[in-house]
Structures are given as structure tokens and as C-alpha cells.
Coordinates of C-alpha atoms and ligand atoms in Angstrom, one line a residue:
M1 CA -17.9 -24.8 -9.7
R2 CA -18.8 -20.9 -9.7
M3 CA -15.9 -18.9 -8.1
N4 CA -16.4 -16.2 -5.7
A5 CA -15.4 -12.5 -6.9
G6 CA -11.9 -12.0 -6.6
I7 CA -8.8 -10.4 -8.2
E8 CA -8.4 -10.7 -11.9
A9 CA -5.4 -8.5 -12.2
L10 CA -3.0 -6.9 -9.6
A11 CA 0.0 -4.4 -9.9
F12 CA 2.0 -2.1 -7.6
Y13 CA 4.4 0.9 -8.4
T14 CA 6.5 3.0 -6.3
P15 CA 8.6 5.9 -6.8
G16 CA 12.2 5.5 -8.5
F17 CA 13.9 7.2 -5.6
S18 CA 14.7 5.7 -1.9
L19 CA 16.7 6.1 1.1
G20 CA 18.3 3.5 3.1
L21 CA 17.5 3.4 6.8
E22 CA 21.1 2.6 7.9
A23 CA 22.0 6.0 6.2
L24 CA 18.9 7.5 8.0
A25 CA 19.9 6.1 11.4
R26 CA 23.4 7.0 11.3
H27 CA 22.2 10.8 10.1
R28 CA 19.9 10.8 13.1
R29 CA 22.3 9.3 15.6
Q30 CA 20.5 6.2 16.2
D31 CA 21.6 2.6 16.2
P32 CA 20.9 1.1 12.5
Q33 CA 19.6 -2.0 14.1
K34 CA 16.9 -0.3 15.8
Y35 CA 15.3 0.5 11.9
I36 CA 16.5 -2.8 10.4
T37 CA 15.8 -5.4 13.4
G38 CA 13.7 -3.4 15.7
L39 CA 11.1 -2.1 13.3
G40 CA 12.4 -4.7 10.1
Q41 CA 12.9 -1.9 7.3
Q42 CA 15.6 -1.8 5.0
R43 CA 14.7 1.0 2.9
M44 CA 12.2 3.4 2.0
S45 CA 10.7 4.9 -1.1
V46 CA 10.7 8.7 -1.5
P47 CA 8.3 10.3 -4.1
P48 CA 10.1 13.2 -5.8
P49 CA 8.6 16.8 -6.4
D50 CA 6.8 15.6 -9.8
E51 CA 4.9 12.4 -8.1
D52 CA 2.1 12.3 -6.3
V53 CA -0.7 9.8 -5.3
V54 CA -2.4 10.5 -8.8
T55 CA 0.7 9.7 -10.6
M56 CA 1.4 6.6 -8.8
A57 CA -2.1 5.3 -9.3
A58 CA -2.0 6.0 -12.8
N59 CA 1.3 4.0 -13.1
A60 CA -0.2 0.8 -11.2
A61 CA -3.5 1.0 -12.8
A62 CA -2.1 0.9 -16.4
R63 CA -0.2 -2.3 -15.5
A64 CA -3.1 -3.9 -13.8
L65 CA -5.4 -3.0 -17.1
E66 CA -3.1 -4.5 -19.9
G67 CA -5.1 -6.8 -22.0
C68 CA -8.3 -5.8 -20.1
D69 CA -11.6 -5.0 -22.1
L70 CA -12.1 -1.6 -20.7
S71 CA -15.8 -1.2 -21.6
S72 CA -16.6 -4.3 -18.9
L73 CA -15.4 -1.5 -16.1
D74 CA -18.1 -0.2 -13.9
S75 CA -16.1 1.9 -11.9
I76 CA -12.6 3.1 -10.7
I77 CA -12.6 3.4 -6.7
F78 CA -9.6 5.4 -5.3
A79 CA -8.7 5.0 -1.8
T80 CA -6.1 7.5 -0.2
E81 CA -5.4 9.5 2.9
S82 CA -3.3 11.8 1.0
G83 CA -6.1 13.3 -1.2
V84 CA -5.3 16.4 -3.6
D85 CA -8.5 18.1 -3.7
Q86 CA -11.2 18.3 -1.3
S87 CA -14.1 18.2 -3.7
K88 CA -12.5 16.4 -7.0
A89 CA -12.1 12.7 -6.7
A90 CA -8.4 11.7 -7.4
A91 CA -9.9 8.7 -9.5
I92 CA -11.1 11.4 -12.0
Y93 CA -7.3 12.3 -12.9
V94 CA -6.5 8.6 -13.0
H95 CA -9.4 8.0 -15.2
Q96 CA -8.6 10.5 -17.7
L97 CA -4.8 9.9 -17.7
I98 CA -5.2 6.1 -18.5
G99 CA -7.9 6.4 -21.0
L100 CA -10.9 4.9 -19.1
P101 CA -14.4 5.2 -20.9
T102 CA -16.8 8.0 -19.9
T103 CA -19.2 5.2 -18.8
C104 CA -16.9 4.0 -16.3
K105 CA -17.5 5.7 -12.7
A106 CA -15.0 7.3 -10.8
F107 CA -14.6 8.2 -7.0
E108 CA -12.5 8.6 -3.9
I109 CA -12.9 6.7 -0.5
K110 CA -11.2 7.3 2.8
Q111 CA -10.9 5.4 6.2
A112 CA -6.8 5.6 6.7
C113 CA -5.2 2.7 5.5
C114 CA -8.5 0.4 5.6
G115 CA -10.1 2.7 2.7
S116 CA -9.0 0.1 0.4
T117 CA -10.1 -2.7 1.9
A118 CA -13.7 -0.7 2.0
A119 CA -13.7 -0.4 -1.5
L120 CA -12.5 -4.0 -2.1
Q121 CA -15.8 -5.2 -0.4
M122 CA -17.9 -2.7 -2.5
A123 CA -16.3 -4.1 -5.5
Q124 CA -17.0 -7.8 -4.5
A125 CA -20.7 -6.9 -3.9
L126 CA -21.0 -5.4 -7.1
V127 CA -19.5 -7.6 -9.3
T128 CA -21.3 -10.6 -7.3
L129 CA -24.6 -8.6 -8.6
R130 CA -23.4 -8.0 -12.1
P131 CA -20.7 -10.6 -13.0
D132 CA -20.4 -9.2 -16.7
K133 CA -18.8 -5.9 -14.9
R134 CA -15.4 -5.3 -13.5
V135 CA -14.3 -2.6 -11.1
L136 CA -10.7 -1.4 -10.8
I137 CA -9.5 -0.6 -7.3
V138 CA -6.6 1.9 -6.9
A139 CA -4.8 2.5 -3.6
S140 CA -2.2 5.2 -3.2
D141 CA -0.5 7.2 -0.5
V142 CA 2.5 8.8 0.8
A143 CA 3.5 8.0 4.5
R144 CA 4.7 11.2 5.8
Y145 CA 5.8 12.0 9.4
G146 CA 8.1 15.0 10.7
L147 CA 11.7 14.9 10.1
G148 CA 13.7 13.6 13.1
T149 CA 10.2 11.9 14.6
A150 CA 9.8 8.5 15.8
G151 CA 7.6 8.0 12.8
E152 CA 10.2 9.2 10.0
P153 CA 11.8 5.5 9.7
T154 CA 8.5 4.4 9.1
Q155 CA 7.5 6.5 6.0
G156 CA 7.2 5.2 2.6
A157 CA 5.3 5.7 -0.7
G158 CA 3.5 3.6 -3.1
A159 CA 0.4 2.7 -5.0
M160 CA -1.4 -0.9 -6.0
A161 CA -4.2 -1.4 -8.5
I162 CA -6.3 -4.3 -8.1
L163 CA -8.9 -5.4 -11.0
V164 CA -11.8 -7.0 -9.0
S165 CA -14.1 -9.3 -11.4
A166 CA -16.1 -12.5 -11.4
T167 CA -13.5 -14.3 -12.9
P168 CA -10.5 -13.9 -10.8
K169 CA -7.2 -15.2 -12.0
L170 CA -5.0 -14.7 -8.7
L171 CA -7.2 -14.9 -5.5
S172 CA -11.1 -15.6 -5.0
F173 CA -12.6 -14.1 -2.0
D174 CA -14.5 -16.0 0.5
P175 CA -17.7 -14.0 1.3
E176 CA -17.3 -14.0 5.1
S177 CA -15.3 -11.1 7.2
G178 CA -15.3 -9.5 10.4
S179 CA -14.9 -5.9 11.2
Y180 CA -14.0 -3.6 14.2
T181 CA -14.5 0.3 14.5
E182 CA -14.0 2.5 17.3
D183 CA -13.3 6.0 17.5
V184 CA -9.6 6.6 18.6
M185 CA -7.0 8.8 18.1
D186 CA -4.0 7.0 17.3
F187 CA -3.0 8.5 14.2
W188 CA -4.7 11.4 12.1
R189 CA -3.6 14.2 9.7
P190 CA -5.6 17.4 10.2
N191 CA -6.2 19.4 7.0
Y192 CA -3.6 22.2 7.9
M193 CA -0.8 19.7 8.3
D194 CA 1.1 17.5 5.4
E195 CA 2.6 15.2 8.0
A196 CA 0.4 12.6 10.1
L197 CA 0.4 13.0 14.1
V198 CA 0.4 9.9 15.9
D199 CA 0.9 8.4 19.3
G200 CA 2.9 5.4 18.0
K201 CA 2.9 2.9 21.0
Y202 CA -0.9 3.1 21.4
S203 CA -1.3 3.0 17.4
I204 CA 0.1 -0.5 18.2
K205 CA -1.9 -1.4 21.1
I206 CA -4.9 -0.4 19.1
Y207 CA -3.8 -2.4 16.1
L208 CA -3.7 -5.5 18.0
K209 CA -7.0 -5.1 19.9
A210 CA -8.7 -4.3 16.3
L211 CA -7.0 -7.5 15.1
S212 CA -8.5 -9.6 18.0
E213 CA -11.9 -8.1 17.5
S214 CA -12.1 -8.4 13.7
W215 CA -10.5 -11.9 13.9
N216 CA -13.3 -12.8 16.5
G217 CA -16.2 -11.6 14.1
Y218 CA -14.4 -13.3 11.2
H219 CA -14.1 -16.4 13.1
A220 CA -18.0 -16.3 14.0
D221 CA -19.1 -15.5 10.7
S222 CA -16.9 -18.3 8.8
G223 CA -16.1 -21.0 11.4
R224 CA -12.7 -20.8 10.3
R225 CA -9.7 -21.3 12.4
F226 CA -5.6 -20.2 12.5
E227 CA -4.7 -23.6 11.3
D228 CA -7.1 -23.3 8.1
F229 CA -4.8 -20.7 6.7
T230 CA -1.5 -21.2 4.7
R231 CA -0.4 -17.9 4.9
F232 CA -0.8 -14.4 6.2
C233 CA -1.2 -11.1 5.5
Y234 CA -1.1 -7.9 7.5
H235 CA -1.3 -4.2 7.2
L236 CA 2.4 -3.3 6.9
P237 CA 3.2 0.0 8.9
F238 CA 6.6 -1.5 9.1
T239 CA 7.3 -5.3 8.8
R240 CA 8.0 -6.0 12.2
M241 CA 4.2 -4.9 13.0
A242 CA 3.4 -8.3 11.4
E243 CA 5.4 -10.2 13.5
K244 CA 3.7 -8.9 16.5
A245 CA 0.4 -9.2 15.0
H246 CA 0.8 -12.6 13.9
R247 CA 2.3 -13.7 17.6
H248 CA -1.0 -12.2 18.6
L249 CA -3.2 -14.1 16.6
A250 CA -1.5 -17.3 17.6
R251 CA -1.8 -16.4 21.0
I252 CA -5.5 -15.6 21.4
T253 CA -6.3 -18.5 18.9
G254 CA -4.8 -21.0 21.5
H255 CA -1.7 -21.5 19.4
G256 CA 0.8 -20.3 22.2
E257 CA 4.1 -18.9 21.0
L258 CA 5.2 -19.4 17.5
T259 CA 8.8 -20.3 16.5
H260 CA 10.9 -18.0 14.4
A261 CA 10.3 -21.1 11.7
D262 CA 6.7 -20.7 11.9
L263 CA 7.1 -16.9 11.3
E264 CA 9.4 -17.1 8.4
T265 CA 6.9 -19.6 6.7
H266 CA 3.7 -18.0 7.4
L267 CA 5.0 -14.5 6.7
R268 CA 8.2 -13.7 5.1
P269 CA 7.4 -13.9 1.6
S270 CA 4.6 -11.2 2.2
L271 CA 7.1 -8.9 3.8
R272 CA 9.9 -8.8 1.2
Y273 CA 8.5 -6.0 -1.1
N274 CA 7.4 -3.6 2.0
Q275 CA 10.6 -4.1 3.8
V276 CA 12.1 -1.9 0.8
T277 CA 9.6 0.5 0.1
G278 CA 8.0 1.3 3.5
N279 CA 4.6 2.1 4.6
S280 CA 2.2 3.1 1.9
Y281 CA -0.8 3.2 3.8
T282 CA -4.1 2.2 1.9
A283 CA -1.7 0.2 -0.7
S284 CA 0.6 -1.7 2.1
L285 CA -1.7 -4.8 2.8
Y286 CA -1.9 -5.4 -0.7
V287 CA 1.8 -4.8 -1.7
G288 CA 2.1 -7.4 1.0
L289 CA -0.2 -9.9 -0.9
I290 CA 1.7 -9.2 -4.1
S291 CA 5.0 -9.7 -2.4
L292 CA 3.6 -13.2 -0.9
L293 CA 2.2 -14.4 -4.5
E294 CA 5.6 -13.5 -6.2
T295 CA 8.1 -14.6 -3.8
D296 CA 6.6 -17.7 -2.1
P297 CA 8.8 -20.6 -3.0
I298 CA 5.8 -22.9 -2.7
D299 CA 2.9 -23.4 -5.4
L300 CA 0.0 -21.6 -3.2
T301 CA -2.8 -23.0 -5.6
G302 CA -5.9 -23.8 -3.7
K303 CA -4.3 -22.3 -0.7
R304 CA -6.4 -20.0 1.9
I305 CA -4.6 -16.7 2.9
G306 CA -5.8 -14.7 5.9
L307 CA -5.5 -10.9 5.5
F308 CA -5.8 -8.0 8.1
S309 CA -6.7 -4.5 7.0
Y310 CA -6.3 -1.9 9.8
G311 CA -6.8 2.0 9.3
S312 CA -5.9 4.2 12.2
G313 CA -8.6 6.2 13.8
C314 CA -10.1 3.4 13.7
M315 CA -11.6 0.7 11.6
A316 CA -10.4 -2.8 10.8
T317 CA -11.4 -5.9 8.8
Y318 CA -10.4 -9.6 8.9
F319 CA -11.2 -11.2 5.5
S320 CA -9.6 -14.2 3.4
G321 CA -9.3 -15.4 0.0
V322 CA -8.2 -18.8 -1.9
V323 CA -5.3 -18.9 -4.5
V324 CA -6.6 -19.5 -7.9
E325 CA -5.1 -22.4 -10.1
G326 CA -2.7 -20.6 -12.6
Y327 CA -2.0 -17.7 -10.8
R328 CA 1.7 -17.6 -11.6
E329 CA 1.1 -17.1 -15.1
H330 CA -1.0 -13.8 -14.1
L331 CA 1.9 -12.3 -11.8
R332 CA 4.3 -9.3 -12.7
A333 CA 7.2 -10.2 -10.4
D334 CA 9.8 -9.2 -13.0
Q335 CA 8.4 -5.9 -13.6
H336 CA 8.0 -5.2 -9.9
Q337 CA 11.3 -6.4 -8.9
R338 CA 13.1 -4.4 -11.8
M339 CA 11.1 -1.4 -10.5
L340 CA 12.5 -1.9 -7.1
G341 CA 16.0 -2.5 -8.0
D342 CA 16.3 0.3 -10.6
R343 CA 15.4 2.8 -7.8
I344 CA 18.0 5.7 -7.4
E345 CA 19.5 6.0 -3.8
L346 CA 19.4 9.2 -2.1
T347 CA 21.7 10.6 0.5
V348 CA 19.9 12.1 3.5
P349 CA 20.4 15.8 2.6
E350 CA 18.7 14.7 -0.9
Y351 CA 15.8 12.7 0.8
E352 CA 15.4 16.0 2.9
R353 CA 15.3 18.2 -0.2
F354 CA 12.6 16.1 -1.4
Y355 CA 10.8 16.0 1.5
E356 CA 10.8 19.7 2.0
H357 CA 9.6 20.3 -1.5
R358 CA 5.7 21.2 -1.5
L359 CA 3.7 22.5 -4.2
P360 CA 2.5 26.4 -3.7
V361 CA -0.5 26.6 -1.4
T362 CA -0.8 30.4 -2.3
G363 CA -2.4 30.1 -5.7
E364 CA 0.3 31.1 -7.9
D365 CA 1.3 29.2 -11.2
Y366 CA 4.4 26.6 -10.9
A367 CA 6.1 24.4 -13.2
T368 CA 7.8 21.2 -11.3
T369 CA 11.4 19.9 -12.5
V370 CA 11.2 16.6 -14.2
H371 CA 12.5 13.5 -11.9
T372 CA 10.1 11.0 -12.3
C373 CA 10.7 7.3 -13.5
G374 CA 6.8 6.6 -14.1
K375 CA 4.8 7.2 -17.0
F376 CA 3.0 10.2 -15.4
R377 CA 4.1 13.3 -13.8
I378 CA 2.4 16.3 -12.1
A379 CA 3.9 19.2 -14.4
G380 CA 2.3 21.6 -12.0
I381 CA -0.5 24.2 -11.2
R382 CA -2.0 26.6 -13.5
N383 CA -5.0 28.7 -12.4
H384 CA -5.4 26.6 -9.2
K385 CA -5.6 23.3 -11.4
R386 CA -3.3 20.7 -11.2
I387 CA -1.9 20.0 -14.2
Y388 CA -0.8 16.3 -14.9
E389 CA 1.2 14.7 -18.2
Q390 CA 2.0 11.4 -19.6
V391 CA 5.8 11.1 -20.0
S392 CA 5.9 7.7 -22.2
D393 CA 3.6 5.6 -24.1
L394 CA 2.0 2.9 -21.9
S395 CA 3.2 0.3 -23.9
E396 CA 7.1 1.5 -23.4
P397 CA 9.2 0.4 -20.4
M398 CA 9.2 2.6 -17.6
P399 CA 11.7 5.5 -18.2
A400 CA 14.7 6.0 -16.1
A401 CA 14.4 8.3 -13.2
S402 CA 16.2 11.6 -13.6
G403 CA 19.7 11.8 -11.9
V404 CA 20.0 13.4 -8.4
A405 CA 22.2 15.9 -10.1
T406 CA 18.9 18.0 -10.6
L407 CA 17.9 17.8 -7.1
S408 CA 19.2 21.1 -6.6
R409 CA 16.6 22.7 -8.8
V410 CA 14.0 21.4 -6.3
Ligands
HMG501 P1 9.9 4.1 18.8 O1 9.1 4.3 20.2 O2 11.2 5.1 18.6 O3 10.6 2.8 18.9 O4 9.1 4.0 17.4 P2 10.9 1.7 19.9 O5 11.8 2.5 20.9 O6 9.6 1.1 20.2 O7 11.9 0.6 19.4 C1 11.3 0.1 18.1 C2 11.6 -1.6 18.0 O8 13.0 -1.6 17.6 C3 11.4 -2.0 19.5 O9 11.0 -3.3 19.2 C4 12.8 -1.8 20.3 O10 13.0 -3.1 20.9 C5 13.6 -2.3 19.3 P3 9.9 -4.1 20.2 O11 10.3 -4.1 21.6 O12 8.4 -3.4 19.7 O13 10.0 -5.5 19.3 N1 15.0 -1.7 19.2 C6 16.2 -2.4 18.7 N2 16.3 -3.3 18.2 C7 17.6 -4.0 17.7 N3 18.9 -3.0 18.0 C8 18.7 -1.7 18.8 C9 17.3 -1.4 19.1 N4 16.8 -0.2 19.6 C10 15.3 -0.5 19.7 N5 19.6 -1.1 18.8 C11 7.0 3.5 16.4 C12 8.5 3.1 17.1 C13 6.4 2.2 15.5 C14 6.2 4.0 17.7 C15 7.5 4.9 15.6 O14 8.3 4.3 14.2 C16 6.0 5.1 15.0 O15 5.3 6.0 15.6 N6 5.6 4.9 13.8 C17 4.3 5.4 13.2 C18 3.1 4.7 13.7 C19 3.0 3.3 13.4 O16 3.4 3.0 12.4 N7 2.0 2.5 14.0 C20 1.6 1.2 13.8 C21 0.6 0.8 14.1 S1 -0.9 1.8 13.4 C22 -1.0 1.4 11.7 O17 -0.6 0.8 11.3 C23 -1.8 2.4 10.9 C24 -0.9 3.5 10.0 O18 -0.6 2.8 8.7 C25 -1.8 4.9 9.6 C26 -2.9 4.4 9.0 O19 -4.0 3.9 9.1 O20 -3.3 5.3 8.1 C27 0.3 4.1 10.5

């Protein structure tokens, strides 16, 4: 039987520093249970001054491409809402850093957290037309709100890379989907700001409305029902959002109130990684998918997964895929879990120093200090150009993160 286009390889990367939300809550004079139980978050990843969306994406991409015949790559598509240039695509920096062939196209795509899903659907269409080609999707973001704001505990950072091909080894996508677009101001980031602006409660309402609408479109397109799915993945701004969304989906599809046990079975494995990385915008849904495939105790072969992608502003898509036989042999659970476990824990003042660091915006040359735990770093700015460098060989394990002692030099 011919399989639909899907995911041949999948990897994610998150910086080597994190902040515990209990420590943040105490510092901000909040009840830690608000962040831990109320939002469902335990930690958030914090990027050091020499990492950005390009270096994070390059780290994820290098992992996803291990063993891939690079000459089959048609394009690398970079989804982000933390772009580093108004003109040049971040994809071109990654293209160079990971040594892609000059025949491989490179471009950027944007619609908040949903840009990665738009890229994925373009890639599916392309490899369906040209089954000899592959497309690499990278999605990378730093979720940033103001210090001390309600959004602060929902920050995070990370990147994912998905290799899309006509010979999927992990997930084969169903061709049907449902989408919803509406011009709303629930979350946005003007060009003159480093932090997102958000109408938090309204963003949750719109997320749920977009879920209903895109589910209805998906159901009309596919005829599938809630009970046709074994597991569900949602865009994860914070993990309690998935619980709200899943309860909502059950209600609108006539399944009433779900039990705690239903939620644990349907959702829990997809939440584990995001619970300790925080929001990574475009990457977030797919970090959830990786978490599901790598931590679910049951063999998911042949099982259908429902996926909901939401991007503020807003555009949303409901789509689905079926897990491919032998998928467990192609996962990177050890690598990912080691990366999460090895992160250096920051104190709140250390996190704030990282947070406050900015590359200069006035045009002077600048060199960043070395912190990264990844294979790539931004070394600085020279003649208005971002200078990236490779820290270690792609075949070597990730280098250790530099100690927080160097933080005073940030
Ligand atoms: P808030 O208003 O400070 O929090 O900010 P709250 O008062 O709503 O409390 C949060 C939860 O904690 C509530 O649970 C409280 O009851 C509970 P709920 O009632 O909702 O079930 N709580 C407690 N639980 C246990 N013990 C306690 C306690 N106290 C309270 N002591 C908000 C929350 C999410 C609004 C804020 O963090 C925010 O604005 N975050 C950013 C926006 C966001 O993440 N929106 C999500 C939907 S939009 C989206 O996903 C797109 C996005 O990723 C961007 C993109 O697309 O690019 C953001």
C-alpha cells in the first residue's frame, strides 16, 4: 500500500539553561501552584546571549538530517515569529551552517505559531508531486513577554526540525484538514518591540473558538470523529491549555465531560517535554508530538493522532496522521532527554540578566560571550552582519553549557 507523505525524521533542540517556575513564582510573590498546577508548567528554557532562532534551528536540523541523502532536499523552510532580519531568510543561515547543497532552496514563512503547520502542508504537497524529493521544515522561536507580566511564566525557547518525505518512518499524514482564519488582536509583536503584547484571557477564548471551527472543517473533510483518535496533540502555550482544549473538543463532539483518567491517557505523554521547556511558539505543537512518540508507554503503530495548530492573530488548522510501523527505531529519546536533563538551572537574577541582554541595534560591531551548549552560536555583529559560527563537529556530542560564572560578563 502506498503511504501518504509524512515525517521521515524529527528532532528538537532547546537551550542549555532553564528557570524553575517555583523560583520565579516566589520571586514575583505569586503562589507557585498558580504556575505549576494552574498553568501546568514546571520550568522554562532560557536562551543565552549567544543563541538565537538560527542557532537553535541549526542544532535541531543537524540532528534530523543525520544519515539523510542531502542531494534529495528540495528546500528548507524556516517558520518563526522571532525573525532576525527583515529581508534575508533565517533559513539561509541554517542552510550554510549545516552544509546543505546550493541546489536546495531556503526561505522563511510566518503566521505566529501556525507558520510551521503551513510549511508542513506545503511540504506535503510538494513531496506528493515529487516523491523523489524531501523538504526540511525548521521551526524556532523564543517566547518572550515583559518581566513581571502575566505572560512571563508562559515563556520558553526551542526549535524543531521535521524531514518530510514520501517515505515516512514516523508519521504518515492524512490528506484531510480543516482551517480557520480571523483577524483578531489576541497576541502580536510590533516591529519596534522585543516582547509580545497579549490579551491573555481573550487569546484563550479565540484559541478555543478556532479549535471548534477548524475541527468542524476537518470533520466535514474527513468524516472522522473524536473516537477515531488514540492520542491528541495541541499547540502548547502552556500545558493546561491542552487540557482546556481537549475538554472543549470532547464537549463540542458530544462526549460530555472527560475524566481525569481520559485526559491522562489522551494527553499526558504529549505534555512532558513542553512542561519543562515552556512555549516555543512555532515549534511547540511538534515538541508535543515528539514528547508523545518518545514517552507514550503503548506501541502507537497504526494509531491515529489528532493535531491542532493555533497561531494568534489568528489562523488555525486541525489535521491528523497515522503512526508508522517501526517508528520507535527512528526516535531520539535518549538525546532529547539528556539535553533536557543536562540544562543548567538559573537563579531569577541570572535569568533576568540573560533576558535583558540584547544585540546592539545601533550598528556598532559586537562580540557575544560564550555560553551555548549547542553546536552553533552567534558570535556577534560585524559591519551590520550577524556572524554565526560552529562550535563543535556535528558528529560529536553537544558541548557542555558554559557555567553561570560567566554571566556577569553578559
Ligand atoms: P493570569 O491571568 O495571570 O492567570 O495569566 P489566571 O488568573 O487565569 O490563572 C491561571 C490558572 O491558574 C487559572 O486556571 C487559575 O484558576 C489557576 P483556570 O481557571 O484557567 O483553569 N490558579 C491557581 N491554581 C492553583 N493554585 C493557585 C492558583 N491561582 C490561580 N494558587 C495567562 C494566564 C495564560 C492569560 C497568561 O499567562 C498569558 O497571557 N500568557 C500568554 C498568552 C497565552 O499563552 N495564551 C494562550 C492562547 S494563545 C496561543 O496559544 C498563541 C501563542 O502561543 C502565540 C502565537 O500563536 O504566536 C501565545
